[in-house]
Coordinates of C-alpha atoms in Angstrom, one line a residue:
M1 CA -51.2 88.0 30.9
A2 CA -49.1 87.1 33.9
W3 CA -45.9 86.3 32.1
A4 CA -45.9 89.7 30.5
L5 CA -45.7 91.4 33.8
K6 CA -42.2 90.0 34.6
L7 CA -39.2 92.2 34.3
P8 CA -37.1 91.6 31.2
L9 CA -33.9 89.5 31.6
T10 CA -30.5 90.9 30.8
D11 CA -28.0 89.2 28.5
E12 CA -25.6 88.5 31.4
V13 CA -28.3 86.6 33.3
I14 CA -29.1 84.4 30.3
E15 CA -25.4 83.5 29.6
S16 CA -24.8 82.6 33.3
G17 CA -27.8 80.3 33.3
L18 CA -26.7 78.5 30.1
V19 CA -23.2 77.9 31.6
Q20 CA -24.6 76.3 34.7
D21 CA -26.9 74.0 32.8
F22 CA -24.0 72.9 30.5
D23 CA -21.7 72.2 33.5
A24 CA -24.4 70.2 35.1
S25 CA -24.9 68.1 32.0
L26 CA -21.2 67.3 31.7
S27 CA -20.8 66.4 35.4
G28 CA -22.0 62.8 34.9
I29 CA -20.1 61.9 31.8
G30 CA -17.1 60.5 33.6
Q31 CA -19.2 58.3 35.8
E32 CA -21.2 56.8 32.9
L33 CA -18.1 56.0 30.9
G34 CA -16.0 54.8 33.9
A35 CA -14.3 51.4 34.0
G36 CA -17.2 50.0 36.0
A37 CA -19.7 50.8 33.3
Y38 CA -17.9 49.2 30.3
S39 CA -15.2 46.5 30.3
M40 CA -13.3 44.7 27.5
S41 CA -15.1 41.5 28.4
D42 CA -18.4 43.2 27.7
V43 CA -17.1 44.3 24.3
L44 CA -15.8 40.9 23.4
A45 CA -19.2 39.5 24.3
L46 CA -20.9 41.3 21.4
P47 CA -22.3 39.0 18.7
I48 CA -19.9 40.1 16.1
F49 CA -16.9 38.9 18.2
K50 CA -18.7 35.7 19.2
Q51 CA -19.2 34.9 15.5
E52 CA -15.5 35.2 14.9
E53 CA -14.6 33.0 17.8
S54 CA -17.1 30.3 16.8
N55 CA -14.8 29.3 13.8
L56 CA -12.1 28.2 16.2
P57 CA -12.0 24.9 18.0
P58 CA -12.9 25.2 21.7
D59 CA -10.3 26.0 24.3
S60 CA -8.0 27.2 21.5
E61 CA -6.5 29.9 23.8
N62 CA -4.8 27.6 26.2
K63 CA -4.3 24.7 23.8
I64 CA -0.8 23.9 22.6
L65 CA -0.9 22.7 19.1
P66 CA 0.9 19.3 18.7
F67 CA 2.0 20.0 15.1
Q68 CA 2.8 22.9 12.8
Y69 CA 2.8 23.0 9.0
V70 CA 4.8 25.7 7.1
L71 CA 4.2 26.2 3.4
C72 CA 7.4 27.6 1.8
A73 CA 5.8 30.3 -0.3
A74 CA 5.6 34.0 0.3
T75 CA 2.4 35.7 1.5
S76 CA 0.9 38.6 -0.4
P77 CA 1.7 42.1 0.9
A78 CA -1.7 43.5 -0.2
I79 CA -3.7 41.9 2.7
K80 CA -5.1 44.1 5.4
L81 CA -4.4 43.7 9.1
H82 CA -6.5 41.0 10.9
D83 CA -7.4 39.4 7.6
E84 CA -6.3 35.9 6.7
T85 CA -3.1 35.7 4.7
L86 CA -3.2 34.9 1.0
T87 CA -0.4 33.0 -0.9
Y88 CA 0.1 32.8 -4.6
L89 CA 1.1 29.5 -6.2
N90 CA 2.2 28.6 -9.7
Q91 CA 0.4 25.7 -11.4
G92 CA 2.4 22.5 -11.4
Q93 CA 5.3 23.9 -9.4
S94 CA 6.6 21.9 -6.4
Y95 CA 6.2 23.7 -3.1
E96 CA 7.6 22.4 0.2
I97 CA 5.4 21.9 3.3
R98 CA 7.5 21.4 6.4
M99 CA 5.8 19.1 8.9
L100 CA 7.0 20.2 12.4
D101 CA 6.6 18.5 15.7
N102 CA 5.4 21.2 18.1
R103 CA 5.0 19.0 21.2
K104 CA 6.6 19.8 24.6
L105 CA 8.7 17.2 26.3
G106 CA 6.4 14.4 27.6
E107 CA 3.4 15.6 25.7
L108 CA 1.3 13.1 23.8
P109 CA 3.6 10.1 24.7
E110 CA 1.3 7.7 22.8
I111 CA 2.6 8.9 19.4
T112 CA 6.3 9.0 20.5
G113 CA 8.2 6.7 18.2
K114 CA 5.1 6.0 16.1
M115 CA 3.9 7.1 12.7
V116 CA 1.0 9.5 12.2
K117 CA -1.1 9.9 9.1
S118 CA -1.6 13.2 7.4
I119 CA -4.1 13.9 4.6
I120 CA -3.5 17.0 2.4
R121 CA -6.4 18.3 0.3
V122 CA -7.1 21.3 -1.9
V123 CA -10.6 22.6 -1.2
F124 CA -12.6 25.6 -2.0
H125 CA -12.4 28.7 0.2
D126 CA -15.8 30.1 -0.8
R127 CA -18.8 28.5 1.0
R128 CA -20.9 28.6 -2.1
L129 CA -18.4 26.4 -4.0
Q130 CA -18.0 24.1 -1.0
Y131 CA -21.6 23.1 -1.3
T132 CA -21.2 22.2 -4.9
E133 CA -17.7 20.7 -4.6
H134 CA -18.6 17.3 -6.0
Q135 CA -20.2 18.9 -9.1
Q136 CA -17.2 21.2 -9.6
L137 CA -14.6 18.5 -9.4
E138 CA -16.6 16.2 -11.7
G139 CA -16.7 19.0 -14.3
W140 CA -13.0 19.5 -13.9
R141 CA -12.4 15.8 -14.3
W142 CA -14.5 15.8 -17.5
N143 CA -12.5 18.7 -19.0
R144 CA -9.1 17.2 -18.0
P145 CA -9.4 13.4 -18.0
G146 CA -6.5 11.6 -16.5
D147 CA -5.2 14.6 -14.6
R148 CA -5.1 15.2 -10.8
I149 CA -5.7 18.4 -8.9
L150 CA -3.1 17.6 -6.2
D151 CA 0.0 15.5 -6.5
L152 CA 3.0 14.7 -4.4
D153 CA 6.5 15.3 -5.7
I154 CA 7.9 12.1 -4.2
P155 CA 11.6 12.4 -5.3
M156 CA 12.0 15.8 -3.6
S157 CA 10.1 14.9 -0.4
V158 CA 11.9 13.8 2.7
G159 CA 10.7 11.6 5.6
M160 CA 7.4 10.6 3.9
V161 CA 6.4 7.0 4.1
D162 CA 3.7 5.1 2.1
P163 CA 2.3 7.9 -0.1
R164 CA -1.1 7.2 -1.5
A165 CA -3.5 8.9 -3.9
N166 CA -7.0 7.6 -4.4
P167 CA -7.9 7.8 -8.2
T168 CA -11.4 8.8 -7.2
Q169 CA -10.3 11.7 -5.0
L170 CA -8.4 14.1 -7.3
N171 CA -7.8 16.7 -4.7
T172 CA -6.5 14.5 -1.9
V173 CA -3.2 12.8 -1.0
E174 CA -2.1 11.0 2.1
F175 CA 1.0 9.6 3.7
L176 CA 2.7 8.5 7.0
W177 CA 5.5 10.3 8.8
D178 CA 7.4 10.2 12.0
P179 CA 7.1 13.4 14.0
S180 CA 10.5 12.8 15.6
K181 CA 12.2 12.9 12.2
R182 CA 12.6 15.7 9.7
T183 CA 9.7 15.6 7.2
S184 CA 9.2 17.8 4.2
V185 CA 6.5 17.2 1.7
F186 CA 6.5 18.7 -1.8
I187 CA 3.1 19.2 -3.4
Q188 CA 2.0 20.3 -6.9
V189 CA -1.4 21.9 -7.6
H190 CA -2.5 21.4 -11.2
C191 CA -5.7 23.4 -11.3
I192 CA -5.8 27.2 -11.5
S193 CA -8.2 29.5 -9.8
T194 CA -9.9 30.7 -13.0
E195 CA -11.1 27.2 -13.9
F196 CA -13.9 27.5 -11.4
T197 CA -15.2 31.0 -12.3
M198 CA -18.3 31.6 -14.3
R199 CA -16.6 34.1 -16.5
K200 CA -12.9 33.8 -17.3
H201 CA -11.2 37.0 -16.2
G202 CA -7.7 35.9 -15.4
G203 CA -5.7 35.0 -12.3
E204 CA -6.7 37.9 -10.2
K205 CA -10.4 37.2 -10.5
G206 CA -10.0 33.5 -9.8
V207 CA -11.5 31.8 -6.8
P208 CA -9.3 31.2 -3.8
F209 CA -8.5 27.7 -2.6
R210 CA -7.6 26.3 0.8
I211 CA -4.7 23.8 1.5
Q212 CA -5.8 21.8 4.5
I213 CA -3.8 19.2 6.4
D214 CA -5.5 16.8 8.8
T215 CA -3.4 14.5 11.0
F216 CA -4.4 11.3 12.7
K217 CA -2.9 8.8 15.1
E218 CA -3.5 5.0 15.3
N219 CA -6.3 3.7 17.4
D220 CA -6.5 0.3 19.1
G221 CA -7.3 -1.3 15.8
E222 CA -4.1 0.0 14.2
E223 CA -6.2 2.3 12.0
Y224 CA -5.4 6.0 11.6
T225 CA -8.8 7.4 12.6
E226 CA -8.1 9.4 15.8
H227 CA -7.9 13.1 14.9
Q228 CA -5.0 15.0 16.3
H229 CA -4.6 18.3 14.5
S230 CA -5.9 20.3 11.5
A231 CA -4.6 23.5 9.9
S232 CA -5.1 25.3 6.6
C233 CA -4.2 28.4 4.6
Q234 CA -5.7 30.4 1.7
V235 CA -4.1 30.2 -1.7
K236 CA -4.7 31.3 -5.3
V237 CA -3.2 29.3 -8.1
F238 CA -2.0 30.9 -11.4
K239 CA -0.6 29.7 -14.6
P240 CA 3.2 29.1 -14.6
K241 CA 5.1 32.3 -13.7
G242 CA 1.7 34.0 -13.0
A243 CA 2.1 33.9 -9.2
D244 CA 5.5 35.7 -9.4
R245 CA 4.0 38.5 -11.5
K246 CA 1.1 38.9 -9.2
Q247 CA 3.4 39.1 -6.2
K248 CA 5.5 41.7 -7.9
T249 CA 2.4 43.7 -8.8
D250 CA 1.1 43.7 -5.2
R251 CA 4.5 44.8 -4.0
E252 CA 4.7 47.7 -6.4
K253 CA 1.2 48.8 -5.4
M254 CA 2.1 48.8 -1.7
E255 CA 5.3 50.8 -2.4
K256 CA 3.2 53.6 -4.0
R257 CA 0.9 53.9 -1.0
A258 CA 1.4 56.6 1.7
P259 CA 3.1 55.5 4.9
Q260 CA -0.2 55.9 6.8
E261 CA -1.9 53.5 4.4
K262 CA 0.9 50.9 4.6
E263 CA 0.3 50.5 8.3
K264 CA -3.2 49.1 7.5
Y265 CA -1.7 46.1 5.6
Q266 CA 0.3 43.1 6.6
P267 CA 3.9 42.7 5.6
S268 CA 4.8 39.9 3.2
Y269 CA 6.3 36.9 5.0
E270 CA 8.7 34.5 3.2
T271 CA 6.7 31.5 4.4
T272 CA 3.0 30.7 5.1
I273 CA 2.1 29.2 8.4
L274 CA -1.0 27.1 8.3
T275 CA -3.5 28.2 11.0
E276 CA -5.5 25.8 13.1
C277 CA -9.0 25.0 11.8
S278 CA -11.7 22.4 12.3
P279 CA -11.1 19.0 10.7
W280 CA -12.5 18.6 7.2
P281 CA -16.0 16.9 7.4
E282 CA -15.0 13.9 5.4
V283 CA -12.1 13.0 7.7
T284 CA -14.5 11.4 10.1
Y285 CA -15.1 8.7 7.5
V286 CA -11.5 8.2 6.5
N287 CA -11.1 5.1 4.3
N288 CA -8.3 3.0 5.6
S289 CA -8.5 0.5 2.8
P290 CA -5.4 0.3 0.6
S291 CA -5.5 2.8 -2.2
P292 CA -3.3 2.9 -5.3
G293 CA 0.2 4.3 -4.6
F294 CA 2.5 6.4 -6.6
N295 CA 4.9 4.9 -9.2
S296 CA 8.0 5.6 -7.4
T297 CA 10.9 3.8 -5.7
H298 CA 10.5 6.1 -2.6
N299 CA 7.4 4.4 -1.3
S300 CA 7.2 1.5 1.1
F301 CA 5.1 -0.9 -0.9
P302 CA 6.4 -4.5 -0.8
V303 CA 8.8 -5.2 -3.7
A304 CA 9.6 -8.7 -4.8
E305 CA 13.1 -9.8 -4.2
G306 CA 15.3 -9.9 -7.3
N307 CA 18.2 -12.2 -8.0
G308 CA 20.6 -9.9 -6.2
S309 CA 18.8 -10.0 -2.9
P310 CA 20.7 -11.6 0.1
G311 CA 17.9 -14.1 0.7
H312 CA 17.7 -15.3 -2.9
Q313 CA 18.0 -19.0 -3.2
P314 CA 20.1 -20.5 -6.1
E315 CA 17.9 -21.9 -8.9
P316 CA 17.8 -25.7 -9.0
V317 CA 19.9 -27.5 -11.6
V318 CA 18.1 -30.0 -13.7
Q319 CA 20.0 -33.2 -14.3
V320 CA 20.6 -34.6 -17.8
A321 CA 18.2 -37.5 -17.3
D322 CA 15.5 -35.2 -16.2
I323 CA 15.7 -32.5 -18.9
E324 CA 13.5 -34.3 -21.3
S325 CA 10.9 -35.2 -18.7
C326 CA 11.0 -31.7 -17.3
L327 CA 10.3 -30.2 -20.8
T328 CA 7.4 -32.7 -21.3
D329 CA 5.8 -32.4 -17.8
T330 CA 5.8 -28.6 -17.8
I331 CA 3.8 -28.3 -21.0
L332 CA 0.5 -28.6 -19.1
S333 CA 1.7 -26.2 -16.3
S334 CA 2.8 -23.6 -18.9
H335 CA -0.6 -23.9 -20.6
L336 CA -2.3 -23.3 -17.3
L337 CA -0.1 -20.2 -16.6
T338 CA -0.9 -18.9 -20.1
R339 CA -4.6 -19.4 -19.5
D340 CA -4.4 -17.5 -16.1
S341 CA -2.5 -14.6 -17.6
E342 CA -5.0 -14.4 -20.4
S343 CA -7.9 -14.3 -17.9
V344 CA -6.4 -11.2 -16.3
H345 CA -6.4 -9.3 -19.7
Q346 CA -9.5 -11.0 -21.1
N347 CA -11.8 -8.9 -23.2
L348 CA -14.8 -7.2 -21.7
L349 CA -18.0 -9.1 -22.3
P350 CA -21.4 -7.5 -23.1
A351 CA -22.9 -9.5 -20.2
A352 CA -20.5 -7.9 -17.7
T353 CA -22.2 -6.1 -14.8
P354 CA -21.2 -2.5 -13.7
Q355 CA -19.1 -4.1 -11.0
D356 CA -17.4 -6.4 -13.5
A357 CA -16.8 -3.4 -15.7
Q358 CA -15.2 -1.5 -12.9
Q359 CA -12.8 -4.4 -12.1
W360 CA -11.9 -4.7 -15.8
L361 CA -11.1 -0.9 -15.9
H362 CA -8.8 -1.3 -12.9
R363 CA -7.0 -4.4 -14.3
N364 CA -6.3 -2.6 -17.6
R365 CA -5.0 0.6 -16.0
F366 CA -8.0 2.8 -16.5
S367 CA -8.5 3.6 -12.8
P368 CA -8.8 7.4 -13.3
F369 CA -11.9 6.9 -15.4
C370 CA -13.7 4.4 -13.1
R371 CA -15.9 7.1 -11.6
L372 CA -16.9 8.4 -14.9
F373 CA -18.1 4.9 -15.9
T374 CA -19.6 4.0 -12.5
N375 CA -23.0 2.9 -13.9
F376 CA -21.7 1.5 -17.2
S377 CA -22.2 -2.2 -17.9
G378 CA -20.1 -4.2 -20.3
A379 CA -22.7 -3.6 -23.1
D380 CA -22.7 0.1 -22.4
L381 CA -19.0 0.4 -22.7
L382 CA -18.8 -1.7 -25.9
K383 CA -21.5 0.5 -27.5
L384 CA -19.2 3.6 -27.2
T385 CA -17.7 4.7 -30.5
R386 CA -14.1 5.7 -31.0
E387 CA -15.1 9.4 -31.0
D388 CA -17.1 9.0 -27.8
V389 CA -14.2 7.4 -25.9
I390 CA -11.7 10.1 -27.2
Q391 CA -14.1 12.9 -26.2
I392 CA -14.5 11.4 -22.7
C393 CA -10.9 10.3 -21.9
G394 CA -8.8 12.5 -24.2
P395 CA -6.8 11.4 -27.3
A396 CA -4.1 9.3 -25.7
D397 CA -6.1 7.3 -23.1
G398 CA -9.2 7.3 -25.3
I399 CA -7.5 5.4 -28.1
R400 CA -6.0 3.0 -25.6
L401 CA -9.4 2.4 -24.0
F402 CA -11.0 1.9 -27.4
N403 CA -8.4 -0.6 -28.5
A404 CA -8.8 -2.5 -25.2
L405 CA -12.6 -2.6 -25.5
K406 CA -12.3 -4.0 -29.0
G407 CA -9.7 -6.5 -27.9
R408 CA -7.1 -5.2 -30.2
V409 CA -3.6 -6.5 -29.5
V410 CA -0.2 -5.5 -30.9
R411 CA 1.0 -8.0 -33.5
P412 CA 4.4 -9.4 -32.7
R413 CA 7.3 -8.8 -35.0
L414 CA 8.1 -12.5 -35.4
T415 CA 6.2 -15.7 -34.5
V416 CA 8.1 -19.0 -34.1
Y417 CA 6.5 -22.4 -33.6
V418 CA 8.5 -25.0 -31.7
C419 CA 7.9 -28.6 -30.8
Q420 CA 10.0 -30.8 -28.5
E421 CA 11.6 -33.8 -30.1
S422 CA 10.9 -36.9 -28.1
Q423 CA 12.0 -40.6 -28.4
Q424 CA 8.5 -41.4 -29.8
A425 CA 9.0 -38.7 -32.5
R426 CA 12.4 -40.2 -33.4
E427 CA 10.9 -43.7 -33.9
Q428 CA 8.1 -42.3 -36.0
Q429 CA 10.6 -40.4 -38.1
Q430 CA 12.6 -43.6 -38.6
K431 CA 9.5 -45.5 -39.7
H432 CA 8.7 -42.7 -42.1
E433 CA 12.2 -42.9 -43.6
N434 CA 11.8 -46.7 -44.0
G435 CA 8.5 -46.2 -45.9
D436 CA 6.1 -47.2 -43.2
T437 CA 3.3 -44.6 -43.4
A438 CA 0.6 -46.6 -41.7
S439 CA 1.0 -44.9 -38.3
S440 CA 0.8 -41.2 -37.7
T441 CA 1.7 -39.1 -34.6
F442 CA 0.0 -36.0 -33.4
F443 CA 2.7 -33.3 -32.7
V444 CA 1.9 -30.3 -30.5
Y445 CA 3.7 -27.0 -31.3
H446 CA 3.9 -23.9 -29.1
A447 CA 4.0 -20.4 -30.3
I448 CA 6.9 -18.0 -29.3
Y449 CA 6.3 -14.3 -30.0
L450 CA 9.5 -12.2 -30.4
E451 CA 9.6 -8.4 -30.3
D452 CA 13.4 -7.6 -29.9
L453 CA 14.5 -10.3 -32.4
T454 CA 17.6 -11.2 -30.4
A455 CA 19.2 -14.5 -29.3
V456 CA 18.8 -13.5 -25.7
E457 CA 15.1 -13.0 -26.1
L458 CA 14.7 -16.3 -27.9
T459 CA 16.6 -18.0 -25.0
E460 CA 14.4 -16.5 -22.4
K461 CA 11.2 -17.3 -24.3
I462 CA 12.2 -21.0 -24.7
A463 CA 13.2 -21.2 -21.0
Q464 CA 9.9 -19.6 -20.0
L465 CA 7.9 -21.9 -22.2
F466 CA 9.4 -25.1 -20.6
N467 CA 9.7 -23.6 -17.1
I468 CA 13.5 -23.8 -16.8
S469 CA 16.1 -21.2 -16.1
P470 CA 17.7 -19.3 -19.0
R471 CA 21.1 -20.0 -17.4
Q472 CA 20.6 -23.7 -18.2
I473 CA 20.6 -23.0 -21.9
S474 CA 24.2 -22.4 -23.0
Q475 CA 23.8 -21.9 -26.8
I476 CA 21.1 -22.2 -29.4
F477 CA 22.1 -23.8 -32.7
K478 CA 20.2 -24.2 -36.0
Q479 CA 20.7 -27.4 -37.9
G480 CA 22.0 -26.5 -41.3
P481 CA 22.8 -28.4 -44.5
T482 CA 24.4 -31.8 -44.1
G483 CA 23.5 -31.7 -40.4
I484 CA 25.9 -28.9 -39.4
H485 CA 25.1 -26.8 -36.3
V486 CA 25.0 -23.1 -37.0
L487 CA 25.1 -20.7 -34.0
V488 CA 21.9 -18.7 -33.8
S489 CA 22.7 -14.9 -33.7
D490 CA 20.6 -11.8 -33.6
E491 CA 21.1 -11.4 -37.4
M492 CA 19.9 -14.9 -38.1
I493 CA 16.8 -14.4 -36.0
Q494 CA 16.1 -11.2 -37.9
N495 CA 16.1 -13.2 -41.1
F496 CA 13.8 -15.9 -39.9
Q497 CA 10.5 -16.2 -41.9
D498 CA 7.4 -15.4 -39.9
E499 CA 5.6 -18.4 -38.5
V500 CA 8.6 -20.7 -39.1
C501 CA 8.4 -24.1 -37.4
F502 CA 11.3 -25.9 -35.5
V503 CA 11.7 -29.1 -33.7
L504 CA 13.7 -28.7 -30.5
D505 CA 16.4 -31.2 -29.6
T506 CA 18.8 -30.9 -26.6
M507 CA 22.5 -31.7 -26.3
K508 CA 24.6 -31.5 -23.1
A509 CA 27.2 -28.8 -23.1
E510 CA 30.9 -29.9 -22.8
T511 CA 32.1 -27.0 -20.7
N512 CA 29.4 -26.6 -18.0
D513 CA 26.2 -28.2 -16.7
G514 CA 24.0 -26.4 -19.2
Y515 CA 22.5 -27.6 -22.5
H516 CA 22.5 -26.7 -26.1
I517 CA 19.2 -26.2 -27.9
I518 CA 19.2 -27.4 -31.5
L519 CA 16.5 -26.1 -33.9
K520 CA 15.7 -28.6 -36.6

């Protein structure tokens, strides 16, 4: 064989050949990995980085955000670098969110000196729960009827105008604010993270939420629908004091880690800055119709002027000749007013449609339960038993709703029947004393219901019945034995028999322009 005839190779020749081949193989490494072959732009163009960038709004690199929102709560120290921050909150505790104007001079002049509208909502962080948000919130409403997921602490807030909370959106509040003025909003989150887990583990295993703020400016139709900015942050909500314990536990765990390990984690910041995000899908269909406001004196809802307002006009003084005709002529008007007020609080009828039932629930202060009874007609609601209503609405509101459905009213402490004495009544009385019983007169009495059993309350009820001012009634007397006039006091009213009847007579006061009422 030919190859067997070759001379054997020495070890030195073999080693030198291997060295040459190895040097030749290394000669191109520098060229292949040079700057011309790979660049940072090529690396960022990889799909993994494109997926991260797709979550941000377009042109976010050069865009200057008009607003900034800062949640005054510390971030967790147990979050790795490049991960989103996580903030722990206590259930029901008030947390400040500072609404900051981040515009440069001359930027967005169309909102300078004008209000903007911000909507704060608590939503799910997990995509799986976002798809079933409606069912999750309905389940929470069923377990905690009458409660809200998100509330505003209005007394502590500053610069907030016209706060509103829709009773059908438990996780959303909205308000107006002026970017040129200091604005701080205090929020309270009433749900905890473990309420939405399949198995109840505790605060650490609870689902994370997102606090998102969407801000709008006015359009040409003076409606706040033009989106300006959106930002959000990730939070977990614990039972009271639970967030403080969790923050302490995370801090102690980080202190036990090696210095090299600590460098992989973010430091804990005293405040949480909400980062820009896409607007919440529902904000495109923002409902600008008036929604129920909070029961607070800090809102801007119209308030009727009281007697102490500068523009209050003095009440007209009724002359002596007109007092009797005034009392007589206002009987019909007072009857109409009573009928109107009764129509507002009328009982729910079995023939009421679901729309009528919804209006009845609103009128009787059961708005938080309107969505639960969306498809209920009047007959459906009236068929509910006391146990059914309590199970649906809870003990307090359930008993109140059941009593309202059954038309039960609180019995007054004292009922007094009064009738105005007229000239015709005097003539009939004179004929009766003279023994003439051929003619009879039909007298109309009015019921007065007293709760406090005081002379002031009786004065106000009599004035309200005959549509006059309480100031025009100086004193109320009761005709006693031998025709004497006894001053009516609180103690006397407390000793009145229930459903006692009186005939009212009037007498002009000597010291002022008022009148005395005499109960006969």
